[in-house]
Amino acid sequence: MSKRKISIEDIARRAGVSHSTVSRALRDNSLISPQVREEIKKIAREMNYVPNAVAQSLQNKRTNTIGVVVTSIADPFFAEVVEGIEQVARSAGLSVLLSTSHRDFEQELAAIDSFHRRRVDGILVADSRISKHHTQQLAQIAVPIVFLNSQTQELPEMFHIVTIDDFLGARLAVEHLVSLGHTSIGYLGVGDRSRSNHQRLEGYRIALKEAGVLPKTDWVALSDEEHGRTDDVAIAQQLLPELFKTGVTGIFCYNDMVAVGAMLACQELGISIPQDLSLVGFDGIALSRYVTPPLTTVCQPMLELGRSAMQMLLDLLQEKNVENLVLSPFLVQRGSSAELMANG
Amino acid sequence: MSKRKISIEDIARRAGVSHSTVSRALRDNSLISPQVREEIKKIAREMNYVPNAVAQSLQNKRTNTIGVVVTSIADPFFAEVVEGIEQVARSAGLSVLLSTSHRDFEQELAAIDSFHRRRVDGILVADSRISKHHTQQLAQIAVPIVFLNSQTQELPEMFHIVTIDDFLGARLAVEHLVSLGHTSIGYLGVGDRSRSNHQRLEGYRIALKEAGVLPKTDWVALSDEEHGRTDDVAIAQQLLPELFKTGVTGIFCYNDMVAVGAMLACQELGISIPQDLSLVGFDGIALSRYVTPPLTTVCQPMLELGRSAMQMLLDLLQEKNVENLVLSPFLVQRGSSAELMANG
DNA sequence: TTGAAAGCGCTAACAA
DNA sequence: TTGTTAGCGCTTTCAA
């Protein structure tokens, strides 16, 4: 932004009109004679004029920009979500500012604050860690905020949410294993994703109960909070041996990366999948199709999640009424799950 | 940006000073008495003042924003690169505007143009399709542009570039196969990535030549341009059978996704890896570690690529002299490649 | 140490 | 249909 650029003043001077006439011409305002308009446009083109969006924003009180916070871009899940967001944003003429929170509360707030200063028109936050204590602070921002798969247990009513139905997803996974004859079914989870982990665990419990199975307490393996920062694959590799010893014949994993970790551990232990153990993942990232055996998993419509959230934000920007959205995951059966063997 | 926000005027009124004094206080200007400064800061805090970055940008001619164009965010390679960019940008206090080009020339230009209007301080373009015909147009932009792994054959000197050494990477791959005893080595490439594909193919040819092998023409399999838009996995699946028939015992694949496609095709044909065929990929995306067998691949330092490019941009913004950078890939040997069997 | 005033590049109300 | 003027919220001379 250093070098002096052509402004409407420059064009005005060259065209022998006032700068407001130029402004009108460029914006196709009706109160202007067609000839002058075309002439001005021609001059603008010749001078390589590029409108200054910063000045426009200051005047219009709109930046045509939205802010997006995700925990990590390198995570295939969020990458897909952001892809969906960007598609819709772009087709609506909005640019997206991207920031990462690394599941850290402070960083999330810092990102939102930065968006606030930049006066974005709206904000999208995935996997938010924000709690109701910050309601006040967020309310100040005065632009619509939509949360995607919020991890906060209870979010004030004033916020808008698009979530995946974790509870349903967990049930689909467990019911699938039950339908294959499994009754000893474990849950391999992670410690730090409060809401989604809880919901999936709850779905697991209810589904087992409905199948008439009383789950043993050691069928549920969760990493300590401390491991929260380590990667899911490693956590699962570490947790699987113990879990397998409890005699489970099927495991519902918190997500696909956890399932991959479980697979690796099984490989090392000589446990064959799905013969000795059936595995079900969650998310449906590309990777799940390419591991061996391909992973049976509960797919989240990731692109759709991003698209819907962005669409909701668009509606909010047009002051439409919107309702919170719960998207349904669906099971994709692949090679990692099979009928319980007689010797299971 | 709709609701009226607190401005320095409001604070000035409340503090009984002029707005310029407020501006000075808030910016820790030295020409101001400590008491007044603290008092003003206190009032600002009480009034929940959030500076308007748009107004600041208009005045300062700096937006503290950079624009990033990638072909796709959902691509694990670019996701990682963007992660690296964002890390460095954020620690330098810059926000990143993200846009996608989908390998499409027009979309790439549109994205850059949008950044130009928004007066970003600098631009990063990955996998650019821009040719020298657009030099003029890009020169207008007057902010530094750094290209990452540019796909353009010849880019004018005025542009800054960070690339991976594709040529070296290809040699590493082929030399690895040669060291395992392979002599009939194929190349499985894609049609549309002009530069990187050419470089890798060239590296493949040279390496073979140096090993004293005269490659048969049908050892090189490339998808038609038309398939350019399809995904790499599918292309490879389609191309592998023919390529295998030529009698190659090792294949260097354009990238990891191509290698995965090759693996899937082999599974279907009953070709076992690495016994019947050794496979080497390129990129080193996470996926490469989790397929079976794990993929031997030429790793690009993706995070580093993003970080270096962003660092170069930072240097450019400080008017430092920078030199184009070529990063070296490195081979990671895993299970998909092995010594040539006697019956190979 | 502070205030008054100009100006960044644009839009829009009001006048002509 | 066009020009004049004010103002978006800020930084920065120049005077006081």
XYZ file of C-alpha atoms in Angstrom, chain A residues 109-223:
115
model
C -10.123 -14.853 21.941
C -7.134 -13.055 20.500
C -8.184 -14.056 16.995
C -11.726 -12.862 17.554
C -10.441 -9.625 18.988
C -8.237 -9.066 15.982
C -11.263 -9.595 13.744
C -13.136 -7.116 15.845
C -10.524 -4.407 15.322
C -10.522 -5.106 11.635
C -14.254 -4.681 11.632
C -15.123 -7.875 9.832
C -18.794 -8.205 8.963
C -19.182 -11.554 10.653
C -17.281 -14.307 12.405
C -17.199 -18.084 12.170
C -15.621 -20.092 14.961
C -15.037 -23.816 14.752
C -14.530 -25.973 17.821
C -14.917 -22.998 20.116
C -13.687 -23.162 23.678
C -15.563 -20.067 24.661
C -17.763 -20.316 27.691
C -20.678 -18.313 28.890
C -18.345 -16.158 30.946
C -17.436 -14.384 27.779
C -20.911 -13.627 26.656
C -20.479 -10.034 27.642
C -17.267 -9.658 25.746
C -18.620 -11.274 22.620
C -21.784 -9.256 22.712
C -19.660 -6.125 22.376
C -18.514 -7.204 18.988
C -21.874 -6.422 17.503
C -21.418 -8.549 14.423
C -23.008 -11.941 13.942
C -21.043 -14.942 15.118
C -21.743 -18.504 14.082
C -20.185 -21.403 15.921
C -19.393 -24.689 14.215
C -19.323 -27.793 16.362
C -18.913 -25.670 19.431
C -17.131 -27.488 22.205
C -18.700 -25.412 24.900
C -21.264 -27.249 26.921
C -23.729 -24.441 27.127
C -23.651 -21.471 24.860
C -25.966 -18.556 25.477
C -29.029 -18.349 23.316
C -27.868 -15.260 21.536
C -25.301 -17.211 19.573
C -25.886 -19.137 16.425
C -24.738 -22.668 16.000
C -24.266 -25.331 13.370
C -23.365 -28.678 14.835
C -23.043 -32.217 13.846
C -25.169 -34.617 15.848
C -22.442 -36.391 17.788
C -24.927 -38.309 19.789
C -26.576 -39.748 16.695
C -23.191 -40.481 15.158
C -22.134 -42.494 18.164
C -25.351 -44.444 18.084
C -24.908 -45.240 14.425
C -21.451 -46.563 15.148
C -22.473 -48.700 18.089
C -25.676 -49.946 16.476
C -23.621 -50.975 13.490
C -21.319 -53.045 15.675
C -24.280 -54.523 17.513
C -25.894 -55.468 14.231
C -22.750 -57.390 13.413
C -23.196 -59.442 16.552
C -20.825 -57.589 18.843
C -21.785 -57.065 22.431
C -18.455 -56.292 24.057
C -17.890 -52.885 22.559
C -15.342 -50.357 23.719
C -14.993 -46.621 23.335
C -11.623 -45.107 22.589
C -11.776 -41.398 23.228
C -9.690 -38.364 23.943
C -9.698 -36.227 26.993
C -9.831 -32.702 25.796
C -12.690 -32.197 23.402
C -15.269 -31.620 26.020
C -18.542 -31.519 24.220
C -18.093 -33.794 21.250
C -16.297 -36.377 23.325
C -19.015 -36.343 25.942
C -21.775 -36.560 23.403
C -20.174 -39.464 21.622
C -19.551 -41.246 24.872
C -23.128 -40.669 25.872
C -24.414 -41.955 22.545
C -22.232 -45.001 22.976
C -23.683 -45.660 26.415
C -27.278 -45.217 25.406
C -26.893 -47.361 22.320
C -25.375 -50.152 24.365
C -28.122 -49.872 26.905
C -30.752 -50.093 24.238
C -29.032 -53.185 22.918
C -29.359 -54.653 26.383
C -25.665 -54.544 27.082
C -24.293 -53.326 30.373
C -20.901 -51.823 29.489
C -18.035 -52.544 31.822
C -16.305 -49.449 33.045
C -12.966 -50.444 31.578
C -14.443 -50.605 28.119
C -14.071 -46.872 28.001
C -10.537 -45.629 27.451
C -9.845 -41.917 27.610
C -6.551 -40.109 27.510
